[in-house]
Short mmCIF file of C-alpha atoms and ligand atoms in Angstrom, two decimals:
data_model
loop_
_atom_site.label_atom_id
_atom_site.label_comp_id
_atom_site.label_asym_id
_atom_site.label_seq_id
_atom_site.Cartn_x
_atom_site.Cartn_y
_atom_site.Cartn_z
CA UNK A 1 221.37 129.05 116.27
CA UNK A 2 222.53 125.61 115.16
CA UNK A 3 220.31 124.03 117.79
CA UNK A 4 217.34 126.04 116.55
CA UNK A 5 217.78 124.96 112.97
CA UNK A 6 217.86 121.28 113.91
CA UNK A 7 214.32 121.47 115.29
CA UNK A 8 215.58 119.67 118.35
CA UNK A 9 213.93 116.39 119.19
CA UNK A 10 212.04 116.01 115.93
CA UNK A 11 211.44 112.30 115.39
CA UNK A 12 212.53 111.47 118.93
CA UNK A 13 209.41 112.79 120.64
CA UNK A 14 206.34 114.79 119.60
CA UNK A 15 206.87 118.53 119.33
CA UNK A 16 204.41 121.08 120.65
CA UNK A 17 203.98 124.29 118.67
CA UNK A 18 202.47 127.10 120.73
CA UNK A 19 200.15 129.49 118.90
CA UNK A 20 201.00 133.17 119.32
CA UNK A 21 198.31 135.29 117.74
CA UNK A 22 199.31 138.91 117.31
CA UNK A 23 195.90 139.89 115.98
CA UNK A 24 193.03 141.89 117.36
CA UNK A 25 190.38 139.58 115.85
CA UNK A 26 191.52 135.98 116.23
CA UNK A 27 188.57 133.86 117.23
CA UNK A 28 189.83 132.40 120.46
CA UNK A 29 192.49 134.72 121.83
CA UNK A 30 190.78 137.78 120.40
CA UNK A 31 192.41 141.03 121.38
CA UNK A 32 194.32 139.63 124.33
CA UNK A 33 197.86 139.78 123.05
CA UNK A 34 197.76 142.69 120.70
CA UNK A 35 200.66 144.54 122.14
CA UNK A 36 204.19 143.42 121.64
CA UNK A 37 205.00 143.07 125.32
CA UNK A 38 201.99 140.92 126.02
CA UNK A 39 202.80 138.72 123.05
CA UNK A 40 206.36 138.25 124.26
CA UNK A 41 205.14 137.42 127.75
CA UNK A 42 202.71 134.87 126.34
CA UNK A 43 205.51 133.27 124.31
CA UNK A 44 207.73 133.03 127.40
CA UNK A 45 204.90 131.36 129.27
CA UNK A 46 204.36 128.82 126.49
CA UNK A 47 208.07 127.97 126.45
CA UNK A 48 208.02 127.50 130.22
CA UNK A 49 205.07 125.14 129.73
CA UNK A 50 207.01 123.01 127.29
CA UNK A 51 206.53 124.52 123.83
CA UNK A 52 209.17 123.40 121.31
CA UNK A 53 208.23 125.97 118.66
CA UNK A 54 206.40 129.32 118.75
CA UNK A 55 204.19 130.07 115.75
CA UNK A 56 203.71 133.82 115.31
CA UNK A 57 200.75 134.94 113.23
CA UNK A 58 199.35 138.35 112.39
CA UNK A 59 196.32 137.43 110.31
CA UNK A 60 193.27 135.52 111.48
CA UNK A 61 192.43 132.71 109.08
CA UNK A 62 189.25 131.59 110.79
CA UNK A 63 186.36 130.86 108.42
CA UNK A 64 185.03 134.00 106.77
CA UNK A 65 187.91 136.20 108.00
CA UNK A 66 188.98 139.11 105.80
CA UNK A 67 192.58 139.29 104.61
CA UNK A 68 194.89 141.71 106.47
CA UNK A 69 196.89 144.27 104.46
CA UNK A 70 200.60 143.47 104.19
CA UNK A 71 201.71 146.55 106.10
CA UNK A 72 199.40 145.76 109.00
CA UNK A 73 200.59 142.15 109.21
CA UNK A 74 204.23 143.30 109.11
CA UNK A 75 203.67 145.88 111.84
CA UNK A 76 202.03 143.33 114.10
CA UNK A 77 204.40 140.46 113.61
CA UNK A 78 207.97 141.70 112.95
CA UNK A 79 208.70 143.37 116.31
CA UNK A 80 207.54 140.21 118.08
CA UNK A 81 209.59 137.86 115.88
CA UNK A 82 212.67 140.02 116.29
CA UNK A 83 212.36 140.08 120.06
CA UNK A 84 211.53 136.39 120.43
CA UNK A 85 214.30 135.09 118.20
CA UNK A 86 216.73 137.17 120.22
CA UNK A 87 215.41 136.09 123.59
CA UNK A 88 214.16 132.53 123.24
CA UNK A 89 216.03 129.29 122.53
CA UNK A 90 213.09 127.67 120.75
CA UNK A 91 212.65 128.04 117.00
CA UNK A 92 210.26 130.70 115.76
CA UNK A 93 207.77 129.96 113.02
CA UNK A 94 205.91 132.61 111.06
CA UNK A 95 202.29 131.85 110.20
CA UNK A 96 201.85 133.56 106.85
CA UNK A 97 201.07 132.81 103.22
CA UNK A 98 202.64 136.07 102.06
CA UNK A 99 206.15 135.74 100.62
CA UNK A 100 207.15 139.25 101.71
CA UNK A 101 206.14 138.59 105.31
CA UNK A 102 207.92 135.23 105.28
CA UNK A 103 211.14 136.76 103.96
CA UNK A 104 211.12 139.56 106.51
CA UNK A 105 210.51 137.05 109.30
CA UNK A 106 213.38 134.81 108.15
CA UNK A 107 215.67 137.86 108.04
CA UNK A 108 214.68 138.52 111.65
CA UNK A 109 215.47 135.04 112.93
CA UNK A 110 212.43 132.89 112.18
CA UNK A 111 213.44 129.43 110.95
CA UNK A 112 210.08 128.06 109.85
CA UNK A 113 207.28 129.19 107.54
CA UNK A 114 203.80 127.93 108.33
CA UNK A 115 201.89 128.51 105.09
CA UNK A 116 198.21 127.56 105.35
CA UNK A 117 197.95 127.78 101.56
CA UNK A 118 200.72 125.23 100.99
CA UNK A 119 202.64 127.79 98.89
CA UNK A 120 199.65 128.41 96.60
CA UNK A 121 198.62 131.98 97.47
CA UNK A 122 201.91 133.81 96.97
CA UNK A 123 203.78 133.09 93.72
CA UNK A 124 207.09 134.15 95.28
CA UNK A 125 206.88 131.98 98.39
CA UNK A 126 208.70 129.21 96.52
CA UNK A 127 211.60 131.59 95.84
CA UNK A 128 211.81 132.55 99.51
CA UNK A 129 211.89 128.88 100.50
CA UNK A 130 214.53 128.07 97.85
CA UNK A 131 216.71 130.95 99.01
CA UNK A 132 216.50 130.67 102.81
CA UNK A 133 215.85 126.92 103.06
CA UNK A 134 213.65 127.21 106.17
CA UNK A 135 211.46 124.52 107.62
CA UNK A 136 208.18 124.85 105.77
CA UNK A 137 204.74 123.64 106.76
CA UNK A 138 202.67 122.75 103.71
CA UNK A 139 199.03 122.75 104.81
CA UNK A 140 196.04 121.48 102.87
CA UNK A 141 193.05 123.79 102.51
CA UNK A 142 190.11 123.45 100.16
CA UNK A 143 189.38 126.97 98.89
CA UNK A 144 190.38 130.15 100.73
CA UNK A 145 189.76 131.25 104.33
CA UNK A 146 186.92 133.41 103.05
CA UNK A 147 185.02 130.63 101.24
CA UNK A 148 186.43 127.33 102.54
CA UNK A 149 183.51 126.49 104.83
CA UNK A 150 180.87 127.13 102.18
CA UNK A 151 179.66 123.56 101.62
CA UNK A 152 182.95 121.66 101.41
CA UNK A 153 182.68 118.02 100.36
CA UNK A 154 184.97 115.15 99.45
CA UNK A 155 184.55 111.78 97.84
CA UNK A 156 187.70 110.58 99.62
CA UNK A 157 189.13 113.18 101.99
CA UNK A 158 192.30 111.22 102.81
CA UNK A 159 193.01 110.45 99.14
CA UNK A 160 192.44 114.05 98.13
CA UNK A 161 194.83 115.36 100.79
CA UNK A 162 197.42 112.73 99.83
CA UNK A 163 197.12 113.85 96.21
CA UNK A 164 197.65 117.44 97.28
CA UNK A 165 200.76 116.55 99.32
CA UNK A 166 202.13 114.58 96.37
CA UNK A 167 201.58 117.50 93.99
CA UNK A 168 203.09 120.04 96.40
CA UNK A 169 206.18 117.92 97.05
CA UNK A 170 206.62 117.70 93.28
CA UNK A 171 206.28 121.47 92.99
CA UNK A 172 208.93 121.99 95.66
CA UNK A 173 211.21 119.40 94.10
CA UNK A 174 210.90 121.06 90.68
CA UNK A 175 212.33 124.18 92.35
CA UNK A 176 215.23 122.27 93.86
CA UNK A 177 213.70 121.96 97.34
CA UNK A 178 213.95 118.48 98.84
CA UNK A 179 211.41 117.21 101.34
CA UNK A 180 214.03 117.20 104.08
CA UNK A 181 212.65 120.29 105.80
CA UNK A 182 209.02 119.96 104.69
CA UNK A 183 206.26 119.33 107.23
CA UNK A 184 202.86 118.22 105.95
CA UNK A 185 199.60 119.30 107.62
CA UNK A 186 196.14 118.04 106.57
CA UNK A 187 194.60 121.37 107.63
CA UNK A 188 191.93 120.49 110.17
CA UNK A 189 189.00 122.89 109.79
CA UNK A 190 190.15 124.32 106.47
CA UNK A 191 187.40 123.43 104.03
CA UNK A 192 186.34 120.33 105.94
CA UNK A 193 183.09 119.02 107.37
CA UNK A 194 182.99 117.63 110.91
CA UNK A 195 183.16 114.08 109.52
CA UNK A 196 186.21 115.02 107.40
CA UNK A 197 188.07 116.34 110.43
CA UNK A 198 187.29 113.16 112.36
CA UNK A 199 188.39 110.98 109.44
CA UNK A 200 191.66 112.91 109.17
CA UNK A 201 192.45 112.38 112.85
CA UNK A 202 191.58 108.71 112.61
CA UNK A 203 193.84 108.26 109.56
CA UNK A 204 196.94 110.34 110.27
CA UNK A 205 199.02 107.22 109.66
CA UNK A 206 197.98 107.34 105.98
CA UNK A 207 200.17 110.42 105.53
CA UNK A 208 203.35 108.97 107.00
CA UNK A 209 204.58 107.33 103.78
CA UNK A 210 205.73 110.71 102.42
CA UNK A 211 208.58 110.56 104.90
CA UNK A 212 207.86 114.06 106.20
CA UNK A 213 206.81 114.97 109.73
CA UNK A 214 203.03 115.38 110.00
CA UNK A 215 201.63 118.35 111.89
CA UNK A 216 198.03 118.82 113.07
CA UNK A 217 196.21 121.80 114.51
CA UNK A 218 192.86 120.78 116.03
CA UNK A 219 193.17 123.23 118.95
CA UNK A 220 189.75 124.57 120.05
CA UNK A 221 188.34 124.12 116.55
CA UNK A 222 184.67 123.99 115.72
CA UNK A 223 184.50 120.24 114.96
CA UNK A 224 185.20 119.73 118.67
CA UNK A 225 182.44 122.14 119.57
CA UNK A 226 180.16 120.38 117.14
CA UNK A 227 180.76 116.87 118.51
CA UNK A 228 180.71 117.89 122.18
CA UNK A 229 178.26 120.79 121.87
CA UNK A 230 180.68 123.15 123.62
CA UNK A 231 181.75 126.76 123.02
CA UNK A 232 185.32 127.68 122.15
CA UNK A 233 186.37 128.35 125.74
CA UNK A 234 185.40 124.79 126.73
CA UNK A 235 187.24 122.78 124.11
CA UNK A 236 190.42 121.92 126.01
CA UNK A 237 189.56 118.28 126.73
CA UNK A 238 188.41 117.74 123.16
CA UNK A 239 191.65 119.28 121.93
CA UNK A 240 193.65 116.94 124.17
CA UNK A 241 191.77 113.91 122.87
CA UNK A 242 192.44 115.04 119.29
CA UNK A 243 196.17 115.69 119.73
CA UNK A 244 196.60 112.44 121.67
CA UNK A 245 194.97 110.40 118.91
CA UNK A 246 197.04 112.24 116.29
CA UNK A 247 200.32 111.53 118.07
CA UNK A 248 199.34 107.93 118.69
CA UNK A 249 198.78 107.66 114.92
CA UNK A 250 202.23 109.12 114.20
CA UNK A 251 201.82 112.92 114.05
CA UNK A 252 205.07 114.54 115.12
CA UNK A 253 204.01 118.15 115.69
CA UNK A 254 200.83 119.51 117.28
CA UNK A 255 199.85 123.17 117.03
CA UNK A 256 197.96 124.28 120.14
CA UNK A 257 196.86 127.22 122.27
CA UNK A 258 197.07 125.32 125.58
CA UNK A 259 200.67 124.21 125.75
CA UNK A 260 201.00 122.67 129.21
CA UNK A 261 198.06 120.29 128.98
CA UNK A 262 198.91 119.40 125.38
CA UNK A 263 202.52 118.68 126.35
CA UNK A 264 201.36 116.18 128.97
CA UNK A 265 198.76 114.58 126.72
CA UNK A 266 201.05 114.09 123.73
CA UNK A 267 203.96 112.84 125.84
CA UNK A 268 201.68 110.13 127.21
CA UNK A 269 200.24 109.33 123.77
CA UNK A 270 203.80 109.02 122.50
CA UNK A 271 204.81 106.70 125.37
CA UNK A 272 201.86 104.48 124.49
CA UNK A 273 202.80 104.54 120.77
CA UNK A 274 206.29 103.40 121.70
CA UNK A 275 205.12 100.65 124.05
CA UNK A 276 205.59 97.04 123.00
C1 7PJ B 301 196.22 125.82 111.50
C2 7PJ B 301 197.23 126.70 111.14
C3 7PJ B 301 196.45 124.42 111.34
C4 7PJ B 301 198.62 124.99 110.51
C5 7PJ B 301 195.52 127.82 111.82
C6 7PJ B 301 193.36 128.25 114.36
C7 7PJ B 301 193.11 128.62 112.97
N1 7PJ B 301 198.42 126.31 110.65
N2 7PJ B 301 196.76 127.96 111.33
N3 7PJ B 301 197.67 124.06 110.84
N4 7PJ B 301 195.16 126.54 111.95
N5 7PJ B 301 199.78 124.56 110.02
O1 7PJ B 301 194.47 128.35 114.88
O2 7PJ B 301 192.39 127.83 115.01
O3 7PJ B 301 195.60 123.55 111.60
S1 7PJ B 301 194.56 129.21 112.16
#
């Protein structure tokens, strides 16, 4: 338990977060790991491949996706979180912006909340974070999953994300939550054009001054498909290029579907970053 809460290795090497979708409609693993047993098996496999964290999500947040009712999300996610936190040594993260889901997950052994809304969608999320003091991923998104890809634009994408991080850290601080266990994520694909996603990856180092670990999740996303003209099932190499560049720039956590190849890529990118 103590080991879990430390987020072992953070700062010493890049961490790989394996994506565990427990949803019937997620855009790339759609319907494959619906059942609890299959989800658990997939998590075991990701850990064997080198995952440092498992991120369990019950609601697809791909562009245009409809929100999932609370009860449905709870039914999908809680049995898996309970089983995984009992069985696995790696920390469990819950991918949710709903305070009630987050609280239930923390009660069942999760130690991290991955909130794609950066604590904006659920007014009580801040109270859950203040009470349980979990690791919390604050992700930037312009708009909501339903409307975020409807003509997003920025004058200065990096500056706008920096401003958001600044404001969110202030919000947390005003509720007595220090940045010690806050992870910042620029939210690749969440209300961004292709050029914005590329600029973010090129400029990850611009987010390091906050003193928080930076996480990125480019895995299989459409900007890769757009640049390479490839469908979702052929975006592994693009994903590896993206996570490698991010780690070379100073990102400390990468959120991916394909754990083994990402592990190898980011470990090499990290070795190069550390080289004299
Ligand atoms: C992200 C995420 C991401 C964080 C998703 C997908 C879409 N959470 N959840 N960062 N993306 N923190 O996995 O393709 O980039 S859902």
